[in-house]
PDB file of C-alpha atoms in Angstrom:
ATOM      1  CA  UNK A  29      63.892  96.462  46.416  1.00 77.00           C
ATOM      2  CA  UNK A  30      67.440  96.263  44.907  1.00 84.00           C
ATOM      3  CA  UNK A  31      69.657  93.196  45.375  1.00 90.00           C
ATOM      4  CA  UNK A  32      73.136  93.648  46.858  1.00 87.00           C
ATOM      5  CA  UNK A  33      76.178  91.364  46.861  1.00 89.00           C
ATOM      6  CA  UNK A  34      78.128  91.888  50.061  1.00 83.00           C
ATOM      7  CA  UNK A  35      81.611  90.743  50.868  1.00 79.00           C
ATOM      8  CA  UNK A  36      83.252  91.379  54.234  1.00 80.00           C
ATOM      9  CA  UNK A  37      86.809  90.562  55.269  1.00 81.00           C
ATOM     10  CA  UNK A  38      87.590  90.538  58.952  1.00 80.00           C
ATOM     11  CA  UNK A  39      88.611  88.555  61.940  1.00 78.00           C
ATOM     12  CA  UNK A  40      86.661  85.624  63.328  1.00 78.00           C
ATOM     13  CA  UNK A  41      86.491  85.920  67.076  1.00 83.00           C
ATOM     14  CA  UNK A  42      84.939  83.777  69.829  1.00 85.00           C
ATOM     15  CA  UNK A  43      83.557  85.608  72.803  1.00 85.00           C
ATOM     16  CA  UNK A  44      83.874  83.806  76.143  1.00 87.00           C
ATOM     17  CA  UNK A  45      81.416  84.824  78.809  1.00 88.00           C
ATOM     18  CA  UNK A  46      82.177  83.519  82.343  1.00 91.00           C
ATOM     19  CA  UNK A  47      81.671  84.578  85.905  1.00 92.00           C
ATOM     20  CA  UNK A  48      84.699  84.896  88.080  1.00 93.00           C
ATOM     21  CA  UNK A  49      86.055  86.670  91.163  1.00 94.00           C
ATOM     22  CA  UNK A  50      88.076  89.878  90.900  1.00 95.00           C
ATOM     23  CA  UNK A  51      91.249  88.074  92.013  1.00 96.00           C
ATOM     24  CA  UNK A  52      91.022  85.729  88.985  1.00 96.00           C
ATOM     25  CA  UNK A  53      91.335  88.744  86.663  1.00 95.00           C
ATOM     26  CA  UNK A  54      94.202  90.167  88.662  1.00 96.00           C
ATOM     27  CA  UNK A  55      96.135  86.876  88.872  1.00 96.00           C
ATOM     28  CA  UNK A  56      95.783  86.262  85.163  1.00 96.00           C
ATOM     29  CA  UNK A  57      96.491  89.864  84.055  1.00 95.00           C
ATOM     30  CA  UNK A  58      93.042  90.400  82.530  1.00 93.00           C
ATOM     31  CA  UNK A  59      91.655  93.987  82.398  1.00 91.00           C
ATOM     32  CA  UNK A  60      87.944  93.949  83.408  1.00 89.00           C
ATOM     33  CA  UNK A  61      85.638  94.937  80.610  1.00 86.00           C
ATOM     34  CA  UNK A  62      88.316  94.959  77.968  1.00 87.00           C
ATOM     35  CA  UNK A  63      88.697  92.732  74.926  1.00 83.00           C
ATOM     36  CA  UNK A  64      91.759  90.468  75.047  1.00 80.00           C
ATOM     37  CA  UNK A  65      93.024  88.848  71.862  1.00 83.00           C
ATOM     38  CA  UNK A  66      94.926  85.700  72.912  1.00 89.00           C
ATOM     39  CA  UNK A  67      96.731  82.810  71.260  1.00 91.00           C
ATOM     40  CA  UNK A  68      96.037  79.094  71.644  1.00 92.00           C
ATOM     41  CA  UNK A  69      98.494  78.599  74.538  1.00 97.00           C
ATOM     42  CA  UNK A  70      96.949  81.441  76.571  1.00 95.00           C
ATOM     43  CA  UNK A  71      93.403  80.185  75.840  1.00 92.00           C
ATOM     44  CA  UNK A  72      94.262  76.713  77.063  1.00 95.00           C
ATOM     45  CA  UNK A  73      95.870  78.152  80.232  1.00 97.00           C
ATOM     46  CA  UNK A  74      92.787  80.302  81.017  1.00 95.00           C
ATOM     47  CA  UNK A  75      90.319  77.428  80.284  1.00 94.00           C
ATOM     48  CA  UNK A  76      92.259  75.197  82.698  1.00 96.00           C
ATOM     49  CA  UNK A  77      91.910  77.845  85.452  1.00 96.00           C
ATOM     50  CA  UNK A  78      88.359  79.002  84.955  1.00 94.00           C
ATOM     51  CA  UNK A  79      84.890  77.517  85.559  1.00 92.00           C
ATOM     52  CA  UNK A  80      82.017  77.021  83.103  1.00 94.00           C
ATOM     53  CA  UNK A  81      81.638  79.523  80.296  1.00 94.00           C
ATOM     54  CA  UNK A  82      79.461  80.389  77.347  1.00 94.00           C
ATOM     55  CA  UNK A  83      81.161  80.617  73.877  1.00 92.00           C
ATOM     56  CA  UNK A  84      79.569  82.903  71.325  1.00 90.00           C
ATOM     57  CA  UNK A  85      80.816  83.386  67.782  1.00 86.00           C
ATOM     58  CA  UNK A  86      81.545  86.938  66.819  1.00 77.00           C
ATOM     59  CA  UNK A  87      84.042  88.879  64.699  1.00 72.00           C
ATOM     60  CA  UNK A  88      84.570  92.106  62.875  1.00 71.00           C
ATOM     61  CA  UNK A  89      84.275  93.073  59.262  1.00 69.00           C
TER      62      UNK A  89
END
């Protein structure tokens, strides 16, 4: 079997998985089922408003 050297350049992303009510999404301007790229300020705001969540590393190459 041949050996391969692989290099990928992409974006590191953290997926946040949490349960919430529909009104949480509406109040915070979040589209259900969509990916939302956010900055540190927005992340801190949402974390302060939400309950427990699961963080999973992800990304794209």
